[in-house]
CSV table of C-alpha atoms and ligand atoms in Angstrom, one decimal:
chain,number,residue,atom,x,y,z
A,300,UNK,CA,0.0,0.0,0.0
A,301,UNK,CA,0.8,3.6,0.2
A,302,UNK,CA,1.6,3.9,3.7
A,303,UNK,CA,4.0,0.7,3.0
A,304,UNK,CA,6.0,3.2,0.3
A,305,UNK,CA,6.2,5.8,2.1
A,306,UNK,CA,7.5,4.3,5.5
A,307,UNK,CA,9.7,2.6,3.2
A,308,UNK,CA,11.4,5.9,2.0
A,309,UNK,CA,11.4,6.9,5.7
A,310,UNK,CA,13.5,3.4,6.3
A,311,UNK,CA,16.2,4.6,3.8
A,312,UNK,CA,16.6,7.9,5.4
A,313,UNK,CA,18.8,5.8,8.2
A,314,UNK,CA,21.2,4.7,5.5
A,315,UNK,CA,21.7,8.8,3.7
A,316,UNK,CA,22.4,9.5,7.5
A,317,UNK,CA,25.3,7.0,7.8
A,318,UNK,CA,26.7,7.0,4.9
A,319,UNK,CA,27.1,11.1,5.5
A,320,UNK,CA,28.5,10.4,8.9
A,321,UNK,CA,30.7,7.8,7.4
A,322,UNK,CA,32.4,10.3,4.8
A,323,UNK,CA,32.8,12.9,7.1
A,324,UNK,CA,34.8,10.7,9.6
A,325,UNK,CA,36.9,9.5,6.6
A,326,UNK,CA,37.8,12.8,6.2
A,327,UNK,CA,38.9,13.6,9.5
A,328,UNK,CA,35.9,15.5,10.7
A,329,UNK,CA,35.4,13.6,14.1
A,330,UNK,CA,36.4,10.1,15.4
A,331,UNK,CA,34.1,7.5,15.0
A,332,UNK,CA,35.6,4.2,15.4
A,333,UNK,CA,32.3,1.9,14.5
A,334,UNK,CA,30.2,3.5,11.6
A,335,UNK,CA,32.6,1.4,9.4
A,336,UNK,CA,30.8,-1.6,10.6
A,337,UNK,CA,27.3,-0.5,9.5
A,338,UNK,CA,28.4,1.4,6.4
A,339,UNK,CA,31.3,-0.6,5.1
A,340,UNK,CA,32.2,1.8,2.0
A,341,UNK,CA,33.1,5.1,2.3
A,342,UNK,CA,31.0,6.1,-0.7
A,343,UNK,CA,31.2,9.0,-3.0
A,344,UNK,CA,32.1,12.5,-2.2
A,345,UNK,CA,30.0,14.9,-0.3
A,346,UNK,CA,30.1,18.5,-0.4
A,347,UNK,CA,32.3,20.2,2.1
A,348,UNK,CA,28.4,22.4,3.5
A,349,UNK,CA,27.2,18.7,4.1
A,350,UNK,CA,30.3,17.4,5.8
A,351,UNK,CA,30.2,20.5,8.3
A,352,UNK,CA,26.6,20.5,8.6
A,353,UNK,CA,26.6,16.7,10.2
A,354,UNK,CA,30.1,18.1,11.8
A,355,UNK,CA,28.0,20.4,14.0
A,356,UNK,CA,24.8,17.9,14.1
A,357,UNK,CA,27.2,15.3,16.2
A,358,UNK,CA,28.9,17.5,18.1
A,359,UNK,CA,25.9,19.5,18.9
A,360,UNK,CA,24.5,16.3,20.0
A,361,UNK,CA,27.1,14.8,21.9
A,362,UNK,CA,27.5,18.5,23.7
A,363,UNK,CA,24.3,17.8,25.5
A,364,UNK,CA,23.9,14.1,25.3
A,365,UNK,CA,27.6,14.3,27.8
A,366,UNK,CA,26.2,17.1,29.8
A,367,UNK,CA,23.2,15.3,30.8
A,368,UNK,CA,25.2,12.0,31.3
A,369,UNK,CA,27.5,14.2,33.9
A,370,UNK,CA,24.7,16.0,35.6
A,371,UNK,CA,23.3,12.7,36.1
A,372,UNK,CA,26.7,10.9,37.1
A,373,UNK,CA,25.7,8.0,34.4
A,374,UNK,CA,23.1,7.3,37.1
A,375,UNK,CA,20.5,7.9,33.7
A,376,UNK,CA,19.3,5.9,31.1
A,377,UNK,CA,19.2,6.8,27.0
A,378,UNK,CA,16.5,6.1,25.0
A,379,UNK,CA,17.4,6.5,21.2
A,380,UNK,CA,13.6,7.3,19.3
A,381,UNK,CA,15.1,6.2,15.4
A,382,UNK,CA,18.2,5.4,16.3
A,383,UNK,CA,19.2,3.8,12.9
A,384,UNK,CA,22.7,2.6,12.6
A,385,UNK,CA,23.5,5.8,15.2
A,386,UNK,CA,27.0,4.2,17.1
A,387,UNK,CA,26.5,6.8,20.3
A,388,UNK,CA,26.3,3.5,22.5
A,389,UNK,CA,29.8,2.1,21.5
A,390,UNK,CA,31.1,5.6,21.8
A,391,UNK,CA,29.8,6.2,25.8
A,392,UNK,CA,31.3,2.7,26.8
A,393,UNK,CA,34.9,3.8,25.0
A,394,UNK,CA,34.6,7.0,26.8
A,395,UNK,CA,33.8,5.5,30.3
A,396,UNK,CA,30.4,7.5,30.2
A,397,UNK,CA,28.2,4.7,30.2
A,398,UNK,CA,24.1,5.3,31.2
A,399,UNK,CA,22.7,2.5,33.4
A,400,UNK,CA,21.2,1.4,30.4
A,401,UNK,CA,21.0,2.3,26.4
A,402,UNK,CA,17.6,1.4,24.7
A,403,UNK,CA,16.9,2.4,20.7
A,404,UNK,CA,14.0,2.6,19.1
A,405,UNK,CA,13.8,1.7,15.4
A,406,UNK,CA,11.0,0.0,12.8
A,407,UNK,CA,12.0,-3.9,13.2
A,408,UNK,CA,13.3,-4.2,9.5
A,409,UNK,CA,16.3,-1.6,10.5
A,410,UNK,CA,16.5,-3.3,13.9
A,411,UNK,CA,17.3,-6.5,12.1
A,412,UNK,CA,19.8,-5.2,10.2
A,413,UNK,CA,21.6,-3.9,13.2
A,414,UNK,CA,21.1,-7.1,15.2
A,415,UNK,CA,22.6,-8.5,12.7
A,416,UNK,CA,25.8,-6.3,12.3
A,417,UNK,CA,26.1,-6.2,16.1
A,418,UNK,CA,26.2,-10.0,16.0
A,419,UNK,CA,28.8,-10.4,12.9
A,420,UNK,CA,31.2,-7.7,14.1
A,421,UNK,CA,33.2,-8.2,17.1
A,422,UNK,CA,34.4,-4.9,17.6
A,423,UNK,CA,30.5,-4.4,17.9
A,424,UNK,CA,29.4,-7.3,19.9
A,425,UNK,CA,32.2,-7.0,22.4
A,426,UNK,CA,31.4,-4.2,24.3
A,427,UNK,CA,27.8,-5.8,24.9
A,428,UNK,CA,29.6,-9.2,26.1
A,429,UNK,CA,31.7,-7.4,28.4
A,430,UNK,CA,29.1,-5.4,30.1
A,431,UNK,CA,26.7,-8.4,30.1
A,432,UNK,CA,26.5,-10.3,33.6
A,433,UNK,CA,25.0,-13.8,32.5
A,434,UNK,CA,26.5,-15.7,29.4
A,435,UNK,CA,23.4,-15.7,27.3
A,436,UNK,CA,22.0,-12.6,25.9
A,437,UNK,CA,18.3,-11.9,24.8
A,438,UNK,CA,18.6,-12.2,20.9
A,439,UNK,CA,15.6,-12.2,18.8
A,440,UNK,CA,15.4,-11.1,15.0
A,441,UNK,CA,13.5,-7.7,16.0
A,442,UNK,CA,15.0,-7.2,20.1
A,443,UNK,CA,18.3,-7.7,21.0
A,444,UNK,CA,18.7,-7.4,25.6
A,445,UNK,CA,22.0,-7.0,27.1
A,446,UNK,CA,22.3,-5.4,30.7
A,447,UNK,CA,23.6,-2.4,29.3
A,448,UNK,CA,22.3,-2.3,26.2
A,449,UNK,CA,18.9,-2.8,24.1
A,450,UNK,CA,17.3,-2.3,20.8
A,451,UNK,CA,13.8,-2.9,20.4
A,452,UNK,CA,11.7,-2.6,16.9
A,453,UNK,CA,8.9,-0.8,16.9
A,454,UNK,CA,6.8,1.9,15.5
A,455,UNK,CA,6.9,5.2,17.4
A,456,UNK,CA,3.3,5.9,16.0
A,457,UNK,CA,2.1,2.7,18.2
A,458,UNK,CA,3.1,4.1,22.0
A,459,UNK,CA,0.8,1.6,23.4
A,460,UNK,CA,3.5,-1.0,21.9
A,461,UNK,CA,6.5,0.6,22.5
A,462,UNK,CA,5.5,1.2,26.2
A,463,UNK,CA,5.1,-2.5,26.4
A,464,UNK,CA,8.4,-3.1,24.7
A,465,UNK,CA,10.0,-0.7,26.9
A,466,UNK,CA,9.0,-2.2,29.7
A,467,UNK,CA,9.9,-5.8,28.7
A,468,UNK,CA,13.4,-4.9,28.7
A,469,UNK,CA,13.1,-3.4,31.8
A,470,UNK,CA,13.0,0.4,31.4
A,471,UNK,CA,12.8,2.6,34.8
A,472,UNK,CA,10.4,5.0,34.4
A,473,UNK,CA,11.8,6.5,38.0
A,474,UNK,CA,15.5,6.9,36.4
A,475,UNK,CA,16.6,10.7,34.8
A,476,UNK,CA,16.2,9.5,31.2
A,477,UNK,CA,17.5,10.9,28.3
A,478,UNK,CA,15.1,10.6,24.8
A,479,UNK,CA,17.0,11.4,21.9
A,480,UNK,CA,15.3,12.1,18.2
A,481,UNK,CA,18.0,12.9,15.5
A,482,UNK,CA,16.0,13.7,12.5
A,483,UNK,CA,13.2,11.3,13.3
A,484,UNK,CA,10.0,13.5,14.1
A,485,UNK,CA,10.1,15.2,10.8
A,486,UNK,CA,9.2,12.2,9.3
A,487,UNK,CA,5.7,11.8,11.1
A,488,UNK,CA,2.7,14.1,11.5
A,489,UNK,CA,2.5,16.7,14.0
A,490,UNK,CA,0.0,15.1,16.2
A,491,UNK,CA,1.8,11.8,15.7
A,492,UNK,CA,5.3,13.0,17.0
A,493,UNK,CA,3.2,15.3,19.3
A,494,UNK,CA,1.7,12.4,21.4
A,495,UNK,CA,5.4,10.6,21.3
A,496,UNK,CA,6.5,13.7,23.0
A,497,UNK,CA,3.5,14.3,25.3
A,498,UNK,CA,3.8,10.4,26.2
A,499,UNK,CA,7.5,11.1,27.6
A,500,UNK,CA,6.4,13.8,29.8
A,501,UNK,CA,3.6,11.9,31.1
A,502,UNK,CA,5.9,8.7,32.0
A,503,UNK,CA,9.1,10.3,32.8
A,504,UNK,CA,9.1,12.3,35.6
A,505,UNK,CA,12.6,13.4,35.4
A,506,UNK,CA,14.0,13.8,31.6
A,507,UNK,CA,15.5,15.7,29.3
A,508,UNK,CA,14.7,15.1,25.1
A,509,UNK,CA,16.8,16.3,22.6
A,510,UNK,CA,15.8,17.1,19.3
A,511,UNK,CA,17.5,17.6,16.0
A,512,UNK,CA,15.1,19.2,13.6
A,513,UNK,CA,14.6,21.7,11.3
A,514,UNK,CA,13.8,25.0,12.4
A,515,UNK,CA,10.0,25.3,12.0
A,516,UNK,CA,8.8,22.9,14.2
A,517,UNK,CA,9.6,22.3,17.8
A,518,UNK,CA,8.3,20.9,21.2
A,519,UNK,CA,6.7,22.4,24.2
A,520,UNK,CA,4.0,21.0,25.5
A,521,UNK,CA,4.0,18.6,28.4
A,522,UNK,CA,7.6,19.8,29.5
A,523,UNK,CA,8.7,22.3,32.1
A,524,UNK,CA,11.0,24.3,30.1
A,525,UNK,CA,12.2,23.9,26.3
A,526,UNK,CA,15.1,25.6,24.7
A,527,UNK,CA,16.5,25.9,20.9
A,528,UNK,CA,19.2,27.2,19.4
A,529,UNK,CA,19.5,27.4,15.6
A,530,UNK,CA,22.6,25.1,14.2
A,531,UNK,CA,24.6,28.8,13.4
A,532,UNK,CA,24.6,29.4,17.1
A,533,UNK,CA,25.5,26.0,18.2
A,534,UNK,CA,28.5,25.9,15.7
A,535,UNK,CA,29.6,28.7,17.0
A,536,UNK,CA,29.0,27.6,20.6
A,537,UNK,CA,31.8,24.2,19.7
A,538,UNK,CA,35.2,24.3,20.7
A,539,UNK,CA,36.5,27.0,18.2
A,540,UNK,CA,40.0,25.5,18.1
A,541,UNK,CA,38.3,22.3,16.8
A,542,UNK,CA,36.0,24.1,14.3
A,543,UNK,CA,39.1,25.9,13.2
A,544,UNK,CA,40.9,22.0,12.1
A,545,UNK,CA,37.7,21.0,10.7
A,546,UNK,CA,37.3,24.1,8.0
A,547,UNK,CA,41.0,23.6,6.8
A,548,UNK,CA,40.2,19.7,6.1
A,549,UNK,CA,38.0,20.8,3.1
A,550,UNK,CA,38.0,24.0,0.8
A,551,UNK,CA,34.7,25.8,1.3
A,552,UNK,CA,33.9,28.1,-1.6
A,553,UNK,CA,30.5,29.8,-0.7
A,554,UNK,CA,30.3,30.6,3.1
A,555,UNK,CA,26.8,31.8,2.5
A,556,UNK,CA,25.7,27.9,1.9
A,557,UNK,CA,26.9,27.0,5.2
A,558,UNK,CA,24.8,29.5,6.6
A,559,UNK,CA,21.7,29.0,4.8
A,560,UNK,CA,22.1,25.2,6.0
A,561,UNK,CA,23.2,25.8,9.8
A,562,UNK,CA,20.4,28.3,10.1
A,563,UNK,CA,17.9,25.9,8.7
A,564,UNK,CA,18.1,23.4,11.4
A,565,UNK,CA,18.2,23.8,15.2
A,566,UNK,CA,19.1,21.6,18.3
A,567,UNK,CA,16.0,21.8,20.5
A,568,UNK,CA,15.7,20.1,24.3
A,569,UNK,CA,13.1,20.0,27.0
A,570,UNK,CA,13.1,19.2,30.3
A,571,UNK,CA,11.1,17.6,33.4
A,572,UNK,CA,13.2,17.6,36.8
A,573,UNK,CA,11.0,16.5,39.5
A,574,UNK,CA,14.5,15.2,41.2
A,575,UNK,CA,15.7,18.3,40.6
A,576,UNK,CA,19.2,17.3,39.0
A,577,UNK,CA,19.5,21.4,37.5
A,578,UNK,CA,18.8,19.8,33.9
A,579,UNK,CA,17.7,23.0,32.6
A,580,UNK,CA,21.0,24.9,33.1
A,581,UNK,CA,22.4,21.7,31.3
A,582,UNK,CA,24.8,24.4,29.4
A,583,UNK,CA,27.6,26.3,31.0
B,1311,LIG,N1,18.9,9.1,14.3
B,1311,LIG,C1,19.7,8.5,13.3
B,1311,LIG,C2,20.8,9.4,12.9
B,1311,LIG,O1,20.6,10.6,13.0
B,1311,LIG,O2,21.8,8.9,12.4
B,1311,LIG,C3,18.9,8.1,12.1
B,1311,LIG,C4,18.2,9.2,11.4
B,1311,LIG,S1,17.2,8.7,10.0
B,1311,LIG,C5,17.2,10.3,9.1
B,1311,LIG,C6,15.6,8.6,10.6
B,1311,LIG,C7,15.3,7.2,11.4
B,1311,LIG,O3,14.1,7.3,12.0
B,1311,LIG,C8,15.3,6.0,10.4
B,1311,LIG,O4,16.2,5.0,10.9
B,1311,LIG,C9,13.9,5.6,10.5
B,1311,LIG,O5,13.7,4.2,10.3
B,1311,LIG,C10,13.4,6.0,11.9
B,1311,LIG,N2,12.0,6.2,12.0
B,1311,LIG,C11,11.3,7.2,11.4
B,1311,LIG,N3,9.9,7.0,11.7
B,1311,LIG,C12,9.9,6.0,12.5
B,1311,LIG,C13,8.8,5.3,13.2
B,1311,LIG,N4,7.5,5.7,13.0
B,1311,LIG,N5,9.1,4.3,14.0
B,1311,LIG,C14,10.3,3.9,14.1
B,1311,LIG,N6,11.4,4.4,13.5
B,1311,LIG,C15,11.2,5.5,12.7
């Protein structure tokens, strides 16, 4: 059917995402030891605009996915909405940074895929091994369960499914949780991603969401307090000695198209702190 296309399209939106991130770590942008497992070419050029855009997407993100995981000591857990082939998990374990636990969220055909990559590539599977307690981890073709980490399939337009999910692999509603959406709730309706939102702050009464999304639309309703910068600002917000290595890596011609693209697109985060952890001064 229709609906079957167009989810379909929405599917390969996961792979144009990886495969940017892939090219811009092959070029020196950031570090990212494991997208090479879920993307194994590095693929044809991009333009040096795209390669800095997703520069200051990850970044951006990392900035306040690390400031939540310090406010919270790592006492937290992550919940991924879309996650894709996103490799923030395998990242937080190198880094010592670990949550309590790290669920994503994905529809079960790019949940399979991961399973699947996860279970063929060591450098993958290892970390989940090592931070596993008992020998035999929950592994089916749509979930996979470790102690630390989990990735369920689902569709986020069914909450009464993902709740159920959620709790089957053991998710704490009483824990500071972190939901992340990296270019996910575009790609539903407004009342659709609204009820995924307004669902979080009904169930979590301590957590922080963080957004990636173009500029237009953006969340308030349920939370306490809800912030946004445009992607200009929080480019120029990054480590300047680090923005100033990553523009020498590639020539960039037009400055303008940077612009145009960083002010397009916006980080945006809300907030519900009924342990009062301070998560809405997140940002120094
Ligand atoms: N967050 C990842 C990143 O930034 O690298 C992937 C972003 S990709 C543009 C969008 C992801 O959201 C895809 O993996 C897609 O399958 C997922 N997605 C979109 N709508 C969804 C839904 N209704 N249920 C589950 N996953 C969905």
């Amino acid at each position: 059917a229709d609906s079957d296309i167009a989810d379909e399209a929405v599917r390969a939106t996961c792979d144009d995402a990886s495969i940017c991130k892939r090219f811009a770590t092959s070029k020196g942008y950031w570090t990212d030891l494991y997208v090479q497992y879920f993307v194994r070419q590095v693929g044809e050029r991009k333009a040096p605009e795209i390669n800095r855009g997703y520069y200051g997407r990850v970044k951006g993100m990392n900035l306040l996915i690390d400031a939540f995981l310090k406010k919270t000591q790592c006492d937290c857990q992550v919940v991924n909405l879309g996650a894709g082939l996103d490799t923030t998990f395998w990242r937080l374990k190198d880094e010592n940074i670990m949550p309590k636990k790290f669920f994503e969220v994905d529809f079960p055909m790019i949940v399979a895929r991961k399973i699947h990559n996860i279970k063929t590539k060591p450098p993958l599977s290892k970390p989940l091994i090592e931070t596993h307690s008992t020998d035999a981890l929950l592994l089916d073709g749509h979930s996979l369960d470790s102690d630390r980490y989990c990735i369920i399939g689902a569709d986020l337009r069914d909450l009464p499914t993902l709740e159920e999910k959620l709790k089957k692999f053991q998710i704490n509603p009483e824990l500071p949780t972190l939901f992340l959406s990296e270019c996910v709730l575009v790609y539903m309706t407004p009342e659709q991603s609204s009820k995924l939102v307004h669902w979080v702050a009904d169930a979590f009464p301590t957590a922080m969401f963080i957004n990636y999304e173009q500029k237009e639309r953006f969340l308030s309703a349920g939370w306490e307090s809800a912030n946004a910068l445009d992607m200009m600002t929080v480019y120029n917000m990054l480590p300047q000695e680090d923005v100033a290595r990553i523009e020498c890596l590639e020539f960039l011609d037009e400055k303008e198209l940077l612009q145009q693209l960083l002010q397009h697109y916006c980080i945006c985060w809300a907030v519900k702190d009924k342990l009062n952890l301070g998560e809405a001064s997140i940002l120094p």
